[in-house]
Amino acid sequence: MNGADVVAEARSWLGTPYVHQASARGAGADCLGLLRGIWRSLIGPEPLKVPAYTPDWSEPSGHEELMAACDRCLVRKLLEAAAEGDVLLFRMRPGAVAKHLGILVRPGPNASFIHAYGGHGTVESPLSEPWAERIAARYAFPERTD
């Protein structure tokens, strides 16, 4: 999958309000909904049915539910192998389950990423050191098969 295509699609979601469990460009999305919408636009039907989830998803059990789903559907990359269009999975605090997603827009100096973030909507943010330190895994979208 071309990273520039992923970034262009992610940018088309900018300004979408944050709505928990939603995945509708312009109407509402959370971080997983943003990823789901990009998938539908660039690849096709979603590969997994997403069950209802709470904001503290997986925290009580400690099971890496979102990481397991990413491992099933996306292509895992080395953390150091940053490229435009990567899917970033974040661990919001040390020892917590990873449960926030974003799309890398620009690697390297002045890095940035797009994510749907509570209280902010879908925005492009600097991938500052506090964010970069939270990256738990890095993925690429798979290639289309049709």
PDB file of C-alpha atoms in Angstrom:
ATOM      1  CA  MET A   1       0.000   0.000   0.000  1.00  0.00           C
ATOM      2  CA  ASN A   2       1.345   3.385  -0.970  1.00  0.00           C
ATOM      3  CA  GLY A   3       2.013   5.520   2.124  1.00  0.00           C
ATOM      4  CA  ALA A   4       1.083   8.729   0.286  1.00  0.00           C
ATOM      5  CA  ASP A   5      -2.376   7.281  -0.468  1.00  0.00           C
ATOM      6  CA  VAL A   6      -2.843   6.410   3.220  1.00  0.00           C
ATOM      7  CA  VAL A   7      -1.861   9.938   4.282  1.00  0.00           C
ATOM      8  CA  ALA A   8      -4.124  11.547   1.657  1.00  0.00           C
ATOM      9  CA  GLU A   9      -7.080   9.487   2.893  1.00  0.00           C
ATOM     10  CA  ALA A  10      -6.253  10.260   6.546  1.00  0.00           C
ATOM     11  CA  ARG A  11      -6.098  13.978   5.705  1.00  0.00           C
ATOM     12  CA  SER A  12      -9.592  13.774   4.213  1.00  0.00           C
ATOM     13  CA  TRP A  13     -10.797  12.913   7.751  1.00  0.00           C
ATOM     14  CA  LEU A  14      -9.274  16.038   9.362  1.00  0.00           C
ATOM     15  CA  GLY A  15     -11.903  18.008  11.261  1.00  0.00           C
ATOM     16  CA  THR A  16     -14.132  14.975  11.818  1.00  0.00           C
ATOM     17  CA  PRO A  17     -15.476  15.276  15.378  1.00  0.00           C
ATOM     18  CA  TYR A  18     -14.443  12.722  17.999  1.00  0.00           C
ATOM     19  CA  VAL A  19     -17.295  10.278  18.580  1.00  0.00           C
ATOM     20  CA  HIS A  20     -16.609   7.091  20.540  1.00  0.00           C
ATOM     21  CA  GLN A  21     -17.089   3.934  18.387  1.00  0.00           C
ATOM     22  CA  ALA A  22     -17.988   5.949  15.270  1.00  0.00           C
ATOM     23  CA  SER A  23     -16.375   5.650  11.837  1.00  0.00           C
ATOM     24  CA  ALA A  24     -17.977   8.189   9.498  1.00  0.00           C
ATOM     25  CA  ARG A  25     -15.821  10.831   7.832  1.00  0.00           C
ATOM     26  CA  GLY A  26     -17.138  14.289   8.603  1.00  0.00           C
ATOM     27  CA  ALA A  27     -19.703  12.999  11.112  1.00  0.00           C
ATOM     28  CA  GLY A  28     -17.650  11.291  13.823  1.00  0.00           C
ATOM     29  CA  ALA A  29     -14.817   8.880  14.535  1.00  0.00           C
ATOM     30  CA  ASP A  30     -12.609   7.637  17.307  1.00  0.00           C
ATOM     31  CA  CYS A  31      -9.040   6.497  16.635  1.00  0.00           C
ATOM     32  CA  LEU A  32     -10.116   2.973  15.634  1.00  0.00           C
ATOM     33  CA  GLY A  33     -12.941   4.389  13.539  1.00  0.00           C
ATOM     34  CA  LEU A  34     -10.442   6.538  11.632  1.00  0.00           C
ATOM     35  CA  LEU A  35      -8.353   3.462  10.852  1.00  0.00           C
ATOM     36  CA  ARG A  36     -11.468   1.498   9.855  1.00  0.00           C
ATOM     37  CA  GLY A  37     -12.574   4.277   7.507  1.00  0.00           C
ATOM     38  CA  ILE A  38      -9.166   4.462   5.850  1.00  0.00           C
ATOM     39  CA  TRP A  39      -9.242   0.663   5.410  1.00  0.00           C
ATOM     40  CA  ARG A  40     -12.690   0.760   3.773  1.00  0.00           C
ATOM     41  CA  SER A  41     -11.633   3.529   1.403  1.00  0.00           C
ATOM     42  CA  LEU A  42      -8.305   2.048   0.334  1.00  0.00           C
ATOM     43  CA  ILE A  43      -8.749  -1.716   0.715  1.00  0.00           C
ATOM     44  CA  GLY A  44     -12.447  -2.550   0.899  1.00  0.00           C
ATOM     45  CA  PRO A  45     -14.688  -4.279   3.446  1.00  0.00           C
ATOM     46  CA  GLU A  46     -13.359  -4.439   6.986  1.00  0.00           C
ATOM     47  CA  PRO A  47     -11.646  -7.763   7.780  1.00  0.00           C
ATOM     48  CA  LEU A  48     -13.035  -8.078  11.320  1.00  0.00           C
ATOM     49  CA  LYS A  49     -16.316  -7.249  12.991  1.00  0.00           C
ATOM     50  CA  VAL A  50     -15.515  -4.731  15.704  1.00  0.00           C
ATOM     51  CA  PRO A  51     -17.394  -5.508  18.910  1.00  0.00           C
ATOM     52  CA  ALA A  52     -18.751  -2.750  21.129  1.00  0.00           C
ATOM     53  CA  TYR A  53     -15.987  -1.430  23.356  1.00  0.00           C
ATOM     54  CA  THR A  54     -15.697   0.883  26.304  1.00  0.00           C
ATOM     55  CA  PRO A  55     -13.199   3.743  26.679  1.00  0.00           C
ATOM     56  CA  ASP A  56     -11.195   1.557  29.098  1.00  0.00           C
ATOM     57  CA  TRP A  57     -11.117  -1.276  26.533  1.00  0.00           C
ATOM     58  CA  SER A  58      -8.855  -4.139  27.682  1.00  0.00           C
ATOM     59  CA  GLU A  59      -7.576  -2.292  30.748  1.00  0.00           C
ATOM     60  CA  PRO A  60      -9.398  -4.473  33.313  1.00  0.00           C
ATOM     61  CA  SER A  61      -8.147  -7.721  31.719  1.00  0.00           C
ATOM     62  CA  GLY A  62      -4.726  -6.419  30.653  1.00  0.00           C
ATOM     63  CA  HIS A  63      -5.130  -8.301  27.353  1.00  0.00           C
ATOM     64  CA  GLU A  64      -3.617  -6.510  24.325  1.00  0.00           C
ATOM     65  CA  GLU A  65      -6.872  -6.721  22.348  1.00  0.00           C
ATOM     66  CA  LEU A  66      -6.118  -3.905  19.912  1.00  0.00           C
ATOM     67  CA  MET A  67      -2.551  -5.060  19.302  1.00  0.00           C
ATOM     68  CA  ALA A  68      -3.779  -8.606  18.629  1.00  0.00           C
ATOM     69  CA  ALA A  69      -6.286  -7.272  16.082  1.00  0.00           C
ATOM     70  CA  CYS A  70      -3.580  -5.151  14.418  1.00  0.00           C
ATOM     71  CA  ASP A  71      -1.303  -8.206  14.260  1.00  0.00           C
ATOM     72  CA  ARG A  72      -4.084 -10.146  12.482  1.00  0.00           C
ATOM     73  CA  CYS A  73      -4.978  -7.462   9.932  1.00  0.00           C
ATOM     74  CA  LEU A  74      -1.921  -5.274   9.356  1.00  0.00           C
ATOM     75  CA  VAL A  75       1.755  -5.882   8.557  1.00  0.00           C
ATOM     76  CA  ARG A  76       3.965  -5.479  11.643  1.00  0.00           C
ATOM     77  CA  LYS A  77       7.100  -3.381  11.110  1.00  0.00           C
ATOM     78  CA  LEU A  78      10.205  -2.697  13.151  1.00  0.00           C
ATOM     79  CA  LEU A  79       9.729   0.309  15.416  1.00  0.00           C
ATOM     80  CA  GLU A  80      12.734   1.992  13.775  1.00  0.00           C
ATOM     81  CA  ALA A  81      11.419   1.509  10.209  1.00  0.00           C
ATOM     82  CA  ALA A  82       9.311   4.682  10.048  1.00  0.00           C
ATOM     83  CA  ALA A  83       7.570   5.486   6.773  1.00  0.00           C
ATOM     84  CA  GLU A  84       4.802   7.772   5.592  1.00  0.00           C
ATOM     85  CA  GLY A  85       1.410   6.119   6.066  1.00  0.00           C
ATOM     86  CA  ASP A  86       2.441   3.809   8.921  1.00  0.00           C
ATOM     87  CA  VAL A  87      -0.188   2.875  11.480  1.00  0.00           C
ATOM     88  CA  LEU A  88       1.102   3.764  14.943  1.00  0.00           C
ATOM     89  CA  LEU A  89      -0.219   1.968  18.022  1.00  0.00           C
ATOM     90  CA  PHE A  90       0.304   3.860  21.268  1.00  0.00           C
ATOM     91  CA  ARG A  91       0.479   2.811  24.908  1.00  0.00           C
ATOM     92  CA  MET A  92      -0.828   5.863  26.755  1.00  0.00           C
ATOM     93  CA  ARG A  93       1.101   5.110  29.951  1.00  0.00           C
ATOM     94  CA  PRO A  94       3.820   2.617  30.932  1.00  0.00           C
ATOM     95  CA  GLY A  95       2.435  -0.816  31.728  1.00  0.00           C
ATOM     96  CA  ALA A  96      -0.987  -0.056  30.223  1.00  0.00           C
ATOM     97  CA  VAL A  97      -2.467  -1.856  27.234  1.00  0.00           C
ATOM     98  CA  ALA A  98      -1.927  -0.204  23.859  1.00  0.00           C
ATOM     99  CA  LYS A  99      -5.186   1.398  22.786  1.00  0.00           C
ATOM    100  CA  HIS A 100      -4.647   4.517  20.679  1.00  0.00           C
ATOM    101  CA  LEU A 101      -3.992   4.596  16.932  1.00  0.00           C
ATOM    102  CA  GLY A 102      -2.682   7.156  14.484  1.00  0.00           C
ATOM    103  CA  ILE A 103      -1.330   7.479  10.943  1.00  0.00           C
ATOM    104  CA  LEU A 104       2.226   8.709  10.454  1.00  0.00           C
ATOM    105  CA  VAL A 105       2.185  11.659   8.063  1.00  0.00           C
ATOM    106  CA  ARG A 106       5.821  12.633   8.085  1.00  0.00           C
ATOM    107  CA  PRO A 107       8.703  10.666   9.655  1.00  0.00           C
ATOM    108  CA  GLY A 108      11.975  12.184  10.825  1.00  0.00           C
ATOM    109  CA  PRO A 109      12.516  15.739  12.038  1.00  0.00           C
ATOM    110  CA  ASN A 110       9.215  17.580  12.407  1.00  0.00           C
ATOM    111  CA  ALA A 111       7.362  14.251  12.354  1.00  0.00           C
ATOM    112  CA  SER A 112       3.584  14.386  12.571  1.00  0.00           C
ATOM    113  CA  PHE A 113       0.640  12.015  12.697  1.00  0.00           C
ATOM    114  CA  ILE A 114      -3.125  12.096  12.237  1.00  0.00           C
ATOM    115  CA  HIS A 115      -5.385  10.685  14.924  1.00  0.00           C
ATOM    116  CA  ALA A 116      -8.887  11.037  16.325  1.00  0.00           C
ATOM    117  CA  TYR A 117      -8.411  12.284  19.839  1.00  0.00           C
ATOM    118  CA  GLY A 118     -11.021  12.914  22.535  1.00  0.00           C
ATOM    119  CA  GLY A 119     -11.727  16.609  22.994  1.00  0.00           C
ATOM    120  CA  HIS A 120      -9.941  17.485  19.739  1.00  0.00           C
ATOM    121  CA  GLY A 121     -11.513  15.472  16.911  1.00  0.00           C
ATOM    122  CA  THR A 122      -9.448  14.204  14.017  1.00  0.00           C
ATOM    123  CA  VAL A 123      -6.301  16.309  13.950  1.00  0.00           C
ATOM    124  CA  GLU A 124      -2.716  16.305  12.740  1.00  0.00           C
ATOM    125  CA  SER A 125      -0.358  16.523  15.721  1.00  0.00           C
ATOM    126  CA  PRO A 126       3.409  16.770  16.042  1.00  0.00           C
ATOM    127  CA  LEU A 127       4.929  13.385  16.836  1.00  0.00           C
ATOM    128  CA  SER A 128       6.721  15.025  19.751  1.00  0.00           C
ATOM    129  CA  GLU A 129       8.920  13.093  22.161  1.00  0.00           C
ATOM    130  CA  PRO A 130       6.064  12.389  24.616  1.00  0.00           C
ATOM    131  CA  TRP A 131       4.046  10.825  21.785  1.00  0.00           C
ATOM    132  CA  ALA A 132       7.018   9.031  20.201  1.00  0.00           C
ATOM    133  CA  GLU A 133       7.877   7.410  23.535  1.00  0.00           C
ATOM    134  CA  ARG A 134       4.379   5.912  23.678  1.00  0.00           C
ATOM    135  CA  ILE A 135       4.614   3.996  20.380  1.00  0.00           C
ATOM    136  CA  ALA A 136       4.087   0.317  21.206  1.00  0.00           C
ATOM    137  CA  ALA A 137       4.004  -1.013  17.628  1.00  0.00           C
ATOM    138  CA  ARG A 138       4.231   0.125  14.023  1.00  0.00           C
ATOM    139  CA  TYR A 139       2.300  -1.373  11.104  1.00  0.00           C
ATOM    140  CA  ALA A 140       1.717  -0.978   7.386  1.00  0.00           C
ATOM    141  CA  PHE A 141      -1.559  -1.536   5.617  1.00  0.00           C
ATOM    142  CA  PRO A 142      -1.569  -4.755   3.560  1.00  0.00           C
ATOM    143  CA  GLU A 143      -1.699  -4.620  -0.207  1.00  0.00           C
ATOM    144  CA  ARG A 144      -5.080  -4.825  -1.921  1.00  0.00           C
ATOM    145  CA  THR A 145      -5.714  -8.275  -3.329  1.00  0.00           C
ATOM    146  CA  ASP A 146      -8.286  -7.508  -6.045  1.00  0.00           C
TER     147      ASP A 146
END
